[in-house]
Amino acid sequence: APERNGVPPTIKLDGRYKFVDALEKLIPDGAPSLIGCKSLTVEGEVVFAKGVVFKGSVIVKNGGQGPKTLAAGTYASEGDKACVVEL
């Protein structure tokens, strides 16, 4: 996207997403918007619902068993503090 000036966000995914088939389970309804995202970290088994938008630095954590869905919405950091979403 032109808004990113050719600089992609830093993405760190849980080790379970090393292969394409596992990555497809993460985003069954399409990828979230990362246009305003500086960094995204995903820990644990997470599924993104359609309509997820990340802005700034965001950490999504699922410390439980089995997949949990991150609901549609905008998840944004404030200043230098990352937005941490616990599922």
PDB file of C-alpha atoms in Angstrom:
ATOM      1  CA  ALA A   1       0.000   0.000   0.000  1.00  0.00           C
ATOM      2  CA  PRO A   2       1.305   3.459  -0.822  1.00  0.00           C
ATOM      3  CA  GLU A   3       0.652   4.561   2.786  1.00  0.00           C
ATOM      4  CA  ARG A   4       3.416   2.207   3.976  1.00  0.00           C
ATOM      5  CA  ASN A   5       6.088   3.802   1.755  1.00  0.00           C
ATOM      6  CA  GLY A   6       7.417   0.346   0.873  1.00  0.00           C
ATOM      7  CA  VAL A   7       8.115  -0.565   4.519  1.00  0.00           C
ATOM      8  CA  PRO A   8       6.338  -3.737   5.687  1.00  0.00           C
ATOM      9  CA  PRO A   9       5.303  -4.255   9.316  1.00  0.00           C
ATOM     10  CA  THR A  10       7.324  -6.586  11.543  1.00  0.00           C
ATOM     11  CA  ILE A  11       5.306  -9.801  11.961  1.00  0.00           C
ATOM     12  CA  LYS A  12       6.094 -12.505  14.550  1.00  0.00           C
ATOM     13  CA  LEU A  13       3.841 -15.553  14.467  1.00  0.00           C
ATOM     14  CA  ASP A  14       3.637 -18.441  16.914  1.00  0.00           C
ATOM     15  CA  GLY A  15       5.672 -21.464  15.773  1.00  0.00           C
ATOM     16  CA  ARG A  16       2.490 -23.348  14.879  1.00  0.00           C
ATOM     17  CA  TYR A  17       2.125 -21.093  11.805  1.00  0.00           C
ATOM     18  CA  LYS A  18       5.307 -22.229  10.022  1.00  0.00           C
ATOM     19  CA  PHE A  19       3.430 -23.926   7.190  1.00  0.00           C
ATOM     20  CA  VAL A  20       0.893 -22.534   4.734  1.00  0.00           C
ATOM     21  CA  ASP A  21      -1.959 -24.842   5.795  1.00  0.00           C
ATOM     22  CA  ALA A  22      -1.632 -23.650   9.411  1.00  0.00           C
ATOM     23  CA  LEU A  23      -1.442 -20.029   8.264  1.00  0.00           C
ATOM     24  CA  GLU A  24      -4.685 -20.497   6.312  1.00  0.00           C
ATOM     25  CA  LYS A  25      -6.400 -21.483   9.588  1.00  0.00           C
ATOM     26  CA  LEU A  26      -5.224 -18.177  11.099  1.00  0.00           C
ATOM     27  CA  ILE A  27      -6.949 -16.136   8.387  1.00  0.00           C
ATOM     28  CA  PRO A  28      -9.856 -18.208   6.981  1.00  0.00           C
ATOM     29  CA  ASP A  29     -11.809 -15.060   5.994  1.00  0.00           C
ATOM     30  CA  GLY A  30      -8.839 -13.166   4.586  1.00  0.00           C
ATOM     31  CA  ALA A  31      -5.915 -11.274   6.046  1.00  0.00           C
ATOM     32  CA  PRO A  32      -6.417  -8.422   8.520  1.00  0.00           C
ATOM     33  CA  SER A  33      -5.572  -4.858   7.525  1.00  0.00           C
ATOM     34  CA  LEU A  34      -1.941  -4.096   8.333  1.00  0.00           C
ATOM     35  CA  ILE A  35      -1.691  -0.727   6.554  1.00  0.00           C
ATOM     36  CA  GLY A  36      -1.271   1.218   9.814  1.00  0.00           C
ATOM     37  CA  CYS A  37       0.546  -1.601  11.631  1.00  0.00           C
ATOM     38  CA  LYS A  38       4.137  -1.203  12.823  1.00  0.00           C
ATOM     39  CA  SER A  39       4.440  -4.647  14.415  1.00  0.00           C
ATOM     40  CA  LEU A  40       2.208  -7.644  15.104  1.00  0.00           C
ATOM     41  CA  THR A  41       2.988 -10.576  17.401  1.00  0.00           C
ATOM     42  CA  VAL A  42       0.696 -13.616  17.633  1.00  0.00           C
ATOM     43  CA  GLU A  43       1.192 -16.032  20.548  1.00  0.00           C
ATOM     44  CA  GLY A  44      -0.852 -19.226  20.736  1.00  0.00           C
ATOM     45  CA  GLU A  45      -3.624 -20.506  18.500  1.00  0.00           C
ATOM     46  CA  VAL A  46      -5.583 -17.534  17.159  1.00  0.00           C
ATOM     47  CA  VAL A  47      -8.088 -17.112  14.321  1.00  0.00           C
ATOM     48  CA  PHE A  48      -8.734 -13.646  12.891  1.00  0.00           C
ATOM     49  CA  ALA A  49     -12.355 -12.811  12.094  1.00  0.00           C
ATOM     50  CA  LYS A  50     -13.161 -10.831   8.957  1.00  0.00           C
ATOM     51  CA  GLY A  51     -12.766  -7.099   9.557  1.00  0.00           C
ATOM     52  CA  VAL A  52      -9.749  -7.089  11.900  1.00  0.00           C
ATOM     53  CA  VAL A  53      -7.551  -3.974  11.620  1.00  0.00           C
ATOM     54  CA  PHE A  54      -4.181  -3.534  13.336  1.00  0.00           C
ATOM     55  CA  LYS A  55      -2.581  -0.126  13.926  1.00  0.00           C
ATOM     56  CA  GLY A  56       0.743   0.580  15.620  1.00  0.00           C
ATOM     57  CA  SER A  57       2.213  -2.276  17.671  1.00  0.00           C
ATOM     58  CA  VAL A  58      -0.152  -5.100  18.633  1.00  0.00           C
ATOM     59  CA  ILE A  59       0.355  -8.357  20.546  1.00  0.00           C
ATOM     60  CA  VAL A  60      -2.389 -11.008  20.424  1.00  0.00           C
ATOM     61  CA  LYS A  61      -2.127 -13.799  23.022  1.00  0.00           C
ATOM     62  CA  ASN A  62      -4.053 -17.028  23.524  1.00  0.00           C
ATOM     63  CA  GLY A  63      -2.553 -18.813  26.514  1.00  0.00           C
ATOM     64  CA  GLY A  64      -5.332 -21.427  26.611  1.00  0.00           C
ATOM     65  CA  GLN A  65      -5.999 -24.661  24.799  1.00  0.00           C
ATOM     66  CA  GLY A  66      -7.478 -24.699  21.307  1.00  0.00           C
ATOM     67  CA  PRO A  67      -8.112 -21.857  18.897  1.00  0.00           C
ATOM     68  CA  LYS A  68      -9.725 -18.584  19.950  1.00  0.00           C
ATOM     69  CA  THR A  69     -11.159 -16.027  17.534  1.00  0.00           C
ATOM     70  CA  LEU A  70     -10.144 -12.381  17.549  1.00  0.00           C
ATOM     71  CA  ALA A  71     -13.360 -10.469  16.828  1.00  0.00           C
ATOM     72  CA  ALA A  72     -13.658  -7.893  14.060  1.00  0.00           C
ATOM     73  CA  GLY A  73     -12.543  -4.445  15.122  1.00  0.00           C
ATOM     74  CA  THR A  74      -9.575  -2.099  15.276  1.00  0.00           C
ATOM     75  CA  TYR A  75      -6.736  -2.934  17.643  1.00  0.00           C
ATOM     76  CA  ALA A  76      -4.328  -0.024  18.063  1.00  0.00           C
ATOM     77  CA  SER A  77      -1.407   0.912  20.269  1.00  0.00           C
ATOM     78  CA  GLU A  78      -1.170   4.244  22.035  1.00  0.00           C
ATOM     79  CA  GLY A  79       2.167   6.000  21.665  1.00  0.00           C
ATOM     80  CA  ASP A  80       5.057   3.628  22.323  1.00  0.00           C
ATOM     81  CA  LYS A  81       2.936   1.218  24.386  1.00  0.00           C
ATOM     82  CA  ALA A  82       1.830  -1.900  22.495  1.00  0.00           C
ATOM     83  CA  CYS A  83      -1.818  -2.911  22.476  1.00  0.00           C
ATOM     84  CA  VAL A  84      -1.997  -6.334  24.166  1.00  0.00           C
ATOM     85  CA  VAL A  85      -5.068  -8.454  23.447  1.00  0.00           C
ATOM     86  CA  GLU A  86      -5.548 -11.503  25.702  1.00  0.00           C
ATOM     87  CA  LEU A  87      -8.018 -14.113  24.432  1.00  0.00           C
TER      88      LEU A  87
END
